[in-house]
Coordinates of C-alpha atoms in Angstrom, one line a residue:
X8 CA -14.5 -51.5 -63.6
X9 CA -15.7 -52.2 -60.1
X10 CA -15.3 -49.1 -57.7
X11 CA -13.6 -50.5 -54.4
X12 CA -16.1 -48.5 -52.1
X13 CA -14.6 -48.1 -48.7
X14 CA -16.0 -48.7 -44.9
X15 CA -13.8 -47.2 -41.9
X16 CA -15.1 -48.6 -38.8
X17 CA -14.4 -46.0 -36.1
X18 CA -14.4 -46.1 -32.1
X19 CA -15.6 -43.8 -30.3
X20 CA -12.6 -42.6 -28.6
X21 CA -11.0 -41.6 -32.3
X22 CA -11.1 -37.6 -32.8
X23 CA -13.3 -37.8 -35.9
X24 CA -13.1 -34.2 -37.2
X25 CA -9.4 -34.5 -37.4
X26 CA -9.7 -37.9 -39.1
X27 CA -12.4 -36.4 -41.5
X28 CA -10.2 -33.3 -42.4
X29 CA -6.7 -35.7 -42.5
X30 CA -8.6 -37.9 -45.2
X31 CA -9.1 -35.0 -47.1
X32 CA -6.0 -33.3 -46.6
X33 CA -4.4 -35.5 -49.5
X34 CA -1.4 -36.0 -47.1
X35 CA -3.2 -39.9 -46.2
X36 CA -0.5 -42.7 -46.0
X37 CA -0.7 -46.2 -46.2
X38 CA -4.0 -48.7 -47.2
X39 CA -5.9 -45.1 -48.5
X40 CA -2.9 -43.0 -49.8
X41 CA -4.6 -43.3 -53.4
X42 CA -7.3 -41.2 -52.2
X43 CA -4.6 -38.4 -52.5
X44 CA -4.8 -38.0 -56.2
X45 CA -8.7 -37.7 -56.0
X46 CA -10.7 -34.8 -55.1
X47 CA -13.2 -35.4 -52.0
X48 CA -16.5 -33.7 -50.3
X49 CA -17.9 -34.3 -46.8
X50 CA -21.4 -35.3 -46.2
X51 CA -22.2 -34.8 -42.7
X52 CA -24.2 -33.2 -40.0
X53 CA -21.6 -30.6 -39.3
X54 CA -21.4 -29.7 -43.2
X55 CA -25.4 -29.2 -43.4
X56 CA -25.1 -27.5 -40.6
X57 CA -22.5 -25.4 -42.0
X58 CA -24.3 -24.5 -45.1
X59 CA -27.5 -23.4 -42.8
X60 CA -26.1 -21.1 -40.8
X61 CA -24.0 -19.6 -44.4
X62 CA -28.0 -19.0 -45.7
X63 CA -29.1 -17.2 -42.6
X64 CA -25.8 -15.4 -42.2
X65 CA -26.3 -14.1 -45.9
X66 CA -29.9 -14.8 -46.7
X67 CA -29.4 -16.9 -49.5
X68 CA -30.0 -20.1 -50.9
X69 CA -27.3 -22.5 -51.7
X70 CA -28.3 -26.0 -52.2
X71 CA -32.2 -26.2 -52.8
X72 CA -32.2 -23.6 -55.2
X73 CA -34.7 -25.3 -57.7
X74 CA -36.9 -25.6 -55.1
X75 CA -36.0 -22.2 -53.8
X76 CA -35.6 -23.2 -50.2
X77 CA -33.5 -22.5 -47.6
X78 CA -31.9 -26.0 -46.1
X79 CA -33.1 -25.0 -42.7
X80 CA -36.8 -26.0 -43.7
X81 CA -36.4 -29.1 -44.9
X82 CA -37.2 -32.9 -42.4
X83 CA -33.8 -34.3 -41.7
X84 CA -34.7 -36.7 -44.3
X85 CA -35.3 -33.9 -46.7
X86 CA -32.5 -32.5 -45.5
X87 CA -29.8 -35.2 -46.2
X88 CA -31.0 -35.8 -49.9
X89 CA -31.0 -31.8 -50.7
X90 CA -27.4 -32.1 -49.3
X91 CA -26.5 -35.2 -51.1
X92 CA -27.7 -33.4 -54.5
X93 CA -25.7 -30.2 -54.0
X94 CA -22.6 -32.8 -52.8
X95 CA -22.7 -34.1 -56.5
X96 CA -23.2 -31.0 -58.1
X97 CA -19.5 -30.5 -56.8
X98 CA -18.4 -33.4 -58.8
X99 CA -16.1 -35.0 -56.4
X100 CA -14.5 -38.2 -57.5
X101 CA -15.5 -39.5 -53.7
X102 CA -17.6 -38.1 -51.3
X103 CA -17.1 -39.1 -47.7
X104 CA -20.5 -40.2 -45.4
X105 CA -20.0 -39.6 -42.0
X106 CA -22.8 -41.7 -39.6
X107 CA -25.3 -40.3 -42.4
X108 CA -28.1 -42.5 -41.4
X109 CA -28.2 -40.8 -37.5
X110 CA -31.7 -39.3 -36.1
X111 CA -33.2 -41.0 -39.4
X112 CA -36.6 -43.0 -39.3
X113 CA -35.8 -46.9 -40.9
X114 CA -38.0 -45.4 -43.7
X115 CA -35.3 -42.6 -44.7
X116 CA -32.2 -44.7 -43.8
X117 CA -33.5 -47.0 -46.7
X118 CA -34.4 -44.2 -49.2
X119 CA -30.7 -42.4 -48.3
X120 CA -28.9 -46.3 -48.7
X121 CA -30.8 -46.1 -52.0
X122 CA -29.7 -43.1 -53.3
X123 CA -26.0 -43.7 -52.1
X124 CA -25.9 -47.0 -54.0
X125 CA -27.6 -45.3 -57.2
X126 CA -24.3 -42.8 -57.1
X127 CA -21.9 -45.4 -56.4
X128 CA -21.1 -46.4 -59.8
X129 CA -20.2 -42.4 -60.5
X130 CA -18.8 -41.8 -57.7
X131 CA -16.4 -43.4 -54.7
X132 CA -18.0 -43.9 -51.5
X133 CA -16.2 -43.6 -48.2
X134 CA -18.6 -44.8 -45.2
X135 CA -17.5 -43.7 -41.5
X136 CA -19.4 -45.7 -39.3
X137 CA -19.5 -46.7 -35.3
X138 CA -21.2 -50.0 -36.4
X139 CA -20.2 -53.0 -38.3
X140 CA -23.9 -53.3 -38.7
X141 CA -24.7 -50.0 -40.2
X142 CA -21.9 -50.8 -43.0
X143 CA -23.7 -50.5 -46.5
X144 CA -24.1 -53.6 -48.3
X145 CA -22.3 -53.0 -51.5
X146 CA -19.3 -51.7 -49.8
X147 CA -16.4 -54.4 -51.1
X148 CA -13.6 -52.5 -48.6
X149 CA -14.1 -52.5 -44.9
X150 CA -11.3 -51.5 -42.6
X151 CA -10.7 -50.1 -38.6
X152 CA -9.3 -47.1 -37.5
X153 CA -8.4 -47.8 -33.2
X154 CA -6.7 -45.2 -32.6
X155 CA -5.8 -41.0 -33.3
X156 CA -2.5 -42.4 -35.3
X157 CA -5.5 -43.0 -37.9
X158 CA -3.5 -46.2 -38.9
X159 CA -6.0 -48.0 -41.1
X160 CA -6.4 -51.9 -40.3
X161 CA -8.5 -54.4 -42.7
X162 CA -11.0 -56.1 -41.3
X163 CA -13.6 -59.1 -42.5
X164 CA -15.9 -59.6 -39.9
X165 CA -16.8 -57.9 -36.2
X166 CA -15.2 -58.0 -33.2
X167 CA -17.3 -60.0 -30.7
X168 CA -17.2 -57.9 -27.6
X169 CA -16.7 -59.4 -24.4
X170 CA -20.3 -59.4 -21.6
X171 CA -20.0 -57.0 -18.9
X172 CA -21.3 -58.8 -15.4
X173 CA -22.6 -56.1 -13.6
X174 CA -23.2 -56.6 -9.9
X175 CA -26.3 -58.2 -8.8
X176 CA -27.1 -56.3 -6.1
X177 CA -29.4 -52.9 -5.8
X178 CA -28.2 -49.9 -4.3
X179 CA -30.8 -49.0 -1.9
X180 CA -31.0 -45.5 -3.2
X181 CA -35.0 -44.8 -3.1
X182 CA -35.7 -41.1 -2.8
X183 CA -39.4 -42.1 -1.2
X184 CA -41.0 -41.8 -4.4
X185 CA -43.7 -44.9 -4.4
X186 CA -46.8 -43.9 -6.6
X187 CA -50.3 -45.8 -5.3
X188 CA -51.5 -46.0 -8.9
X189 CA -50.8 -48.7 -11.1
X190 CA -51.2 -46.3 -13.8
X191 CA -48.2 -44.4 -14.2
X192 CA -49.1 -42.0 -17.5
X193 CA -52.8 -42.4 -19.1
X194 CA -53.8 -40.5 -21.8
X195 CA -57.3 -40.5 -23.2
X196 CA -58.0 -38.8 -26.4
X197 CA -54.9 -36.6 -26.5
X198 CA -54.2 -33.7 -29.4
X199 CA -51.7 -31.2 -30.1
X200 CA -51.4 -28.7 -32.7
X201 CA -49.0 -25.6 -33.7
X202 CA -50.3 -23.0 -36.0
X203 CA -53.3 -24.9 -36.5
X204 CA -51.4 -28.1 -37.8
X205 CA -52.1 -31.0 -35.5
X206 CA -49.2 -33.2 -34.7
X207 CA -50.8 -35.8 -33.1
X208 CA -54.5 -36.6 -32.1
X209 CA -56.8 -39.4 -31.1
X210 CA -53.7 -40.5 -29.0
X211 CA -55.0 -43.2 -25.9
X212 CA -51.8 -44.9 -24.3
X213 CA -51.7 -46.2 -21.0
X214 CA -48.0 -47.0 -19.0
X215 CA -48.3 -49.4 -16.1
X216 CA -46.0 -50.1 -13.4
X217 CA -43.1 -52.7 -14.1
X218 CA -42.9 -52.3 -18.1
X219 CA -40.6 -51.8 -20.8
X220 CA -42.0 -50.1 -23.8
X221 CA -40.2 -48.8 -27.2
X222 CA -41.9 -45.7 -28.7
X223 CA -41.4 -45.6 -32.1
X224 CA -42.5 -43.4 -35.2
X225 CA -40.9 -41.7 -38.0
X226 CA -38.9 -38.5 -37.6
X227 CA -41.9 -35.5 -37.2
X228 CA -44.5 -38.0 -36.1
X229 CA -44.2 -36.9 -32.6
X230 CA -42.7 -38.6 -30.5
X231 CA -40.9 -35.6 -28.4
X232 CA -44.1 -34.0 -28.4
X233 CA -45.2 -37.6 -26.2
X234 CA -42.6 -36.9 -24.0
X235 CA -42.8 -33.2 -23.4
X236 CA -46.0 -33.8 -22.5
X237 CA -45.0 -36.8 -19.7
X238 CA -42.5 -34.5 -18.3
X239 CA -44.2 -31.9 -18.0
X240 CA -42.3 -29.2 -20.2
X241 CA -45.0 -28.8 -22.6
X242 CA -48.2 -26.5 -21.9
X243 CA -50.3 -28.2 -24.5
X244 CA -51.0 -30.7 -21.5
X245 CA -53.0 -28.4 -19.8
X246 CA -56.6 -28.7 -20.7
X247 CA -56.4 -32.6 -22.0
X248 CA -57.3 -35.7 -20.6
X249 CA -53.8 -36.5 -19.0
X250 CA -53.2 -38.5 -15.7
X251 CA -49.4 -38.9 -14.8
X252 CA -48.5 -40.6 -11.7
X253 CA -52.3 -41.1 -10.4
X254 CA -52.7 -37.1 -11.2
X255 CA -54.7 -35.1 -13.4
X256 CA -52.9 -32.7 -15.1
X257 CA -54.1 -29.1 -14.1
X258 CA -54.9 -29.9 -10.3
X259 CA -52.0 -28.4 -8.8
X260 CA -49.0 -30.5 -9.9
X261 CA -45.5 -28.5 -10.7
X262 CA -43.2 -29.7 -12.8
X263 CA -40.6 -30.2 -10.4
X264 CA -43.2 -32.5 -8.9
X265 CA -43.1 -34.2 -12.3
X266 CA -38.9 -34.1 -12.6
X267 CA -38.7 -35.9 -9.1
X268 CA -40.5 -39.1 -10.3
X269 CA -38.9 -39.3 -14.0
X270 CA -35.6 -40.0 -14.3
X271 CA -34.2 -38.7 -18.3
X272 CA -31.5 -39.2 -20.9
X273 CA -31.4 -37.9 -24.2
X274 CA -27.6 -37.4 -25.6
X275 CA -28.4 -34.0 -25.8
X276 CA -27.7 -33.7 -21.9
X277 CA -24.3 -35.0 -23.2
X278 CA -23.1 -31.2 -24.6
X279 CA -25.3 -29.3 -21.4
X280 CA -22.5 -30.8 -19.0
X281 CA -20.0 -28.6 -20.5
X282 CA -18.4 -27.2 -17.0
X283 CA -15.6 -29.4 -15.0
X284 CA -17.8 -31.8 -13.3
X285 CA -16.8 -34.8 -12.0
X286 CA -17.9 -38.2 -12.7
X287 CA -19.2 -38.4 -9.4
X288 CA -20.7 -35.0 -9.4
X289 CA -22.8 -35.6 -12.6
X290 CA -24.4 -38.8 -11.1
X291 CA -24.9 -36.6 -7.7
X292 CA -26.4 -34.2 -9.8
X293 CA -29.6 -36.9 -10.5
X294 CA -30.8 -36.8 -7.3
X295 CA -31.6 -32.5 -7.3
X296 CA -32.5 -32.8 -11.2
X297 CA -30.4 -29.8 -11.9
X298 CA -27.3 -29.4 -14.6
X299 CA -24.7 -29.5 -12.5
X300 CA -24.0 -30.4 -8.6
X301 CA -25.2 -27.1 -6.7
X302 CA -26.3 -28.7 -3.5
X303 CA -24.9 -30.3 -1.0
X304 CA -25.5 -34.2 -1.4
X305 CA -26.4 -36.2 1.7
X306 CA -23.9 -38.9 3.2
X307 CA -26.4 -42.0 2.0
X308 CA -26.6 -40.3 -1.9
X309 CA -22.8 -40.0 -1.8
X310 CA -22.4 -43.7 -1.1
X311 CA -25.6 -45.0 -2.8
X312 CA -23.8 -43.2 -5.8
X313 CA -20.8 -45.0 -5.2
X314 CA -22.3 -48.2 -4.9
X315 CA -23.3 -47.5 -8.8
X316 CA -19.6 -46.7 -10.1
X317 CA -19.0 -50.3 -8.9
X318 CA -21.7 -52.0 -10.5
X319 CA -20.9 -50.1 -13.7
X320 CA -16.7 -50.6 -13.3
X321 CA -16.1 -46.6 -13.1
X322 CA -14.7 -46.5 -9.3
X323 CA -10.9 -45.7 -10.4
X324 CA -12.9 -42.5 -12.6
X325 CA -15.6 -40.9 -10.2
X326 CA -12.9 -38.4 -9.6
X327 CA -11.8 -37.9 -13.7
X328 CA -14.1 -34.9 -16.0
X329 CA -16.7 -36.0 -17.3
X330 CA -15.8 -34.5 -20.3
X331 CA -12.2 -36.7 -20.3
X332 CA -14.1 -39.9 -20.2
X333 CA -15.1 -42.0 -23.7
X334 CA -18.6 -41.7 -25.0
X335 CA -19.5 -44.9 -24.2
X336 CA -18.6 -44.1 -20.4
X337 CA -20.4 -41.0 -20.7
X338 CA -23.5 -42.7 -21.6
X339 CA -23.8 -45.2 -18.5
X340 CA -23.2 -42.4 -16.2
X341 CA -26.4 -40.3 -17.8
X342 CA -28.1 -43.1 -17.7
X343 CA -27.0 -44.1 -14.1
X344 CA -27.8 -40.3 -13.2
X345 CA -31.4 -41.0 -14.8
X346 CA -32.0 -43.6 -12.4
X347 CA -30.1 -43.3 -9.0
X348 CA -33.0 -42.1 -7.1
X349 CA -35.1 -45.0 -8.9
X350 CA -37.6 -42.8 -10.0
X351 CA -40.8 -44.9 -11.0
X352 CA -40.3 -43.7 -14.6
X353 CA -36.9 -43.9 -16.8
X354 CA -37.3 -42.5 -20.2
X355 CA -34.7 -43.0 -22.7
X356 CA -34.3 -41.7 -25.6
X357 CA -32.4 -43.0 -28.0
X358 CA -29.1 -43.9 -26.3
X359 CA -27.6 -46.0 -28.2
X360 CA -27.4 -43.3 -31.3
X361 CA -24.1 -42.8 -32.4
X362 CA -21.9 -45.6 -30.0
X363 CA -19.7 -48.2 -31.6
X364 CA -19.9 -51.8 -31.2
X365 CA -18.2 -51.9 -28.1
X366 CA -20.1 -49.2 -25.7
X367 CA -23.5 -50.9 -27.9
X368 CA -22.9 -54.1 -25.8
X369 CA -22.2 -52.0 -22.3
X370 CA -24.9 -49.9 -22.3
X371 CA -27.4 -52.3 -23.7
X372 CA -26.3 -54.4 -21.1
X373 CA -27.0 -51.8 -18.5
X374 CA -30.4 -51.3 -19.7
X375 CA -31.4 -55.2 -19.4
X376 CA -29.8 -55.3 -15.7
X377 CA -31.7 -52.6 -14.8
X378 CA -34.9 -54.3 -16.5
X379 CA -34.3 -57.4 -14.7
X380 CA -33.0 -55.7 -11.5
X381 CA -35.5 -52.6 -10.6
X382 CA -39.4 -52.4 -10.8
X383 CA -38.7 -48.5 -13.0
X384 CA -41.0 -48.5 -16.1
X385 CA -38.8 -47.6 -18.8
X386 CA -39.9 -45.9 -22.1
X387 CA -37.2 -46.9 -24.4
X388 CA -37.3 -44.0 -27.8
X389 CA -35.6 -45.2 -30.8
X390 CA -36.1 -45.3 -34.4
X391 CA -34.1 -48.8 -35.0
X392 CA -34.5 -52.4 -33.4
X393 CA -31.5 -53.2 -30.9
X394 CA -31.7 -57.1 -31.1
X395 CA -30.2 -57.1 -27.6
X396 CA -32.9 -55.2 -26.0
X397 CA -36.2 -56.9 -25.8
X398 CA -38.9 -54.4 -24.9
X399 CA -42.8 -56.0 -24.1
X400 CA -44.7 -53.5 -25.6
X401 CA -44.1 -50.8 -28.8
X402 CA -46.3 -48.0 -29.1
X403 CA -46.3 -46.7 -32.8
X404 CA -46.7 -43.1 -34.3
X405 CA -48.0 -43.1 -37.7
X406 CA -48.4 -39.9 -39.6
X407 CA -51.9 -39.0 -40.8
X408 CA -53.1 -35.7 -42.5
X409 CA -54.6 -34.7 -39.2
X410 CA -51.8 -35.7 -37.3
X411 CA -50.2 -39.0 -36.1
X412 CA -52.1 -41.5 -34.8
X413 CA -51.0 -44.0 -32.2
X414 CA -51.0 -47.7 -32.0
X415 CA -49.9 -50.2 -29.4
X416 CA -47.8 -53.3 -31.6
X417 CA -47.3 -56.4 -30.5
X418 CA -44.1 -58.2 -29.9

């Protein structure tokens, strides 16, 4: 008999942990209530991360104990099949996958699908997923969960999400930071080791004024150490062939010289903003680089800032938390941070991990106004293609024994 493997497509705005602990609570009503009589096991980021810290805390070894490991040193990839093993070991009659395919290269999404679909005719699957398009192809159930009632709706195709017109007009909001180069980041020859194991070598990329580029590679190929290197946070810079913004690296530049010229999202800044700051205070906070609003802004910031929370439909919230607002709002306004001073560089790195369907199309949509809007360069980081986002030029990491090399694709 056919399992009837399961799909529960949630928005962001749904409290996941309590819908993750109600499913296995065996008090779930309605289309899943059968799930009561079963016995279930969570795959997720917070459960590896639980087991981790339970080997350091005890010095022991839990899951990879044929290979006599601790969890902790294994690639994310590694990781996730290590966990999947010891999940099984459990013997659960379903185990529940929660967004198991974030911060994974398109090479381990595929290997970790494959596995799941080898188990699946042991073992129930239950997929929770932001994206109709990360759903796994052999699941025969697919339903929605809109709201913390967890009240579980069938569903048989997407919802088409409506466009978002964003103003047409440009804040004037230039912080005086023209570069005279038409060379914005030139490396020649660039390598990095740690503990004598290169990471990357041989690396030649050159960033011009007025592009979009994707930087791609598989997870450990590199690609953060790249952009340590741009922004300056990483020492291994010193002593290579590295130009950024018409200068050579080691004559004299700071890296607050460096921050004032890059604007920068990664979701990480998500959890730093953990203090009561306003919408408008977090996008104030851009223009001094710092975590938080600790100077006083000027009268043209203020309204400049403003002038974004229109384009972007958050007037009525520039006054809420930032912490009260949905994910998807959160990531325009890091993003809108990132580039209200229009710094002649925007990196961004992956920001559409982990957003449903709906905040997909806003932000996505953000990024190609500001591509057709601005003359930034942005450096778009993410291990999957966005169909909606059409960047002109991919540079690719590919791991080598002596570290990754680097190649420019083309579209």
């Amino acid at each position: 008999m056919t399992k009837k493997h399961i799909a529960l497509l949630l928005k962001n705005r749904i409290d996941k942990k309590n819908f993750t602990e109600y499913i296995l609570s065996k008090k779930v009503s309605g289309n899943l209530h059968y799930l009561n009589k079963l016995k279930g096991i969570l795959f997720s980021d917070i459960a590896i991360e639980n087991i981790i810290h339970e080997e350091y805390k005890y010095d022991s070894i839990k899951v990879a104990f044929e290979k006599n490991r601790k969890l902790s040193s294994f690639s994310s990839g590694e990781r996730r099949k290590e966990f999947l093993k010891y999940c099984i070991r459990q013997n659960p009659d379903y185990i529940i996958f929660d967004s198991a395919f974030d911060h994974l290269d398109s090479k381990s999404q595929l290997e970790l699908s494959n596995e799941i679909e080898h188990i699946s005719n042991q073992i129930l699957i239950v997929q929770l997923t932001n994206s109709f398009a990360d759903i796994l192809s052999f699941i025969n159930q697919k339903f929605e969960i809109k709201n913390n009632n967890f009240e579980v709706e069938k569903i048989n195709h997407p919802t088409l999400h409506n466009t978002v017109n964003f103003e047409t007009s440009l804040p004037d909001g230039s912080e005086n930071m023209n570069v005279e180069s038409n060379i914005l980041v030139n490396f020649n020859n660039v390598e990095v080791s740690y503990n004598n194991k290169k990471i990357v070598t041989n690396i030649n990329w050159v960033v011009k004024k007025n592009e979009f580029w994707q930087l791609i590679g598989p997870n450990g190929s590199g690609k953060s150490t790249l952009l340590s290197l741009i922004t300056g946070e990483n020492t291994k810079a010193y002593g290579q062939d590295i130009t950024i913004f018409g200068q050579k690296k080691g004559t004299g530049e700071s890296i607050w010289d460096l921050k004032k010229r890059i604007g920068y999202f990664s979701t990480t800044l998500t959890e730093l903003f953990s203090r009561n700051h306003t919408l408008e205070q977090l996008i104030l906070s851009g223009y001094f680089d710092s975590i938080g609003l600790y100077q006083k802004p000027q009268t043209h910031q203020i309204y400049t800032v403003n002038q974004w929370l229109n384009i972007i439909h958050l007037t009525n919230y520039k006054k809420t938390p930032f912490r009260k607002l949905s994910l998807g709002h959160q990531r325009l306004a890091l993003i809108i941070r990132a580039i209200v001073k229009q710094p002649p560089l925007l990196i961004l790195d992956e920001p559409l991990e982990g957003l449903d369907d709906e905040n997909i199309t806003l932000v996505t949509q953000l990024i190609n106004y500001l591509v057709s809007t601005t003359t930034t360069t942005i450096l778009y980081v993410s291990h999957r293609v966005e169909p909606r986002l059409s960047p002109n030029l991919i540079f690719e990491l590919v791991p080598n024994k002596n570290g990754s090399l680097g190649f420019i694709k083309s579209i």
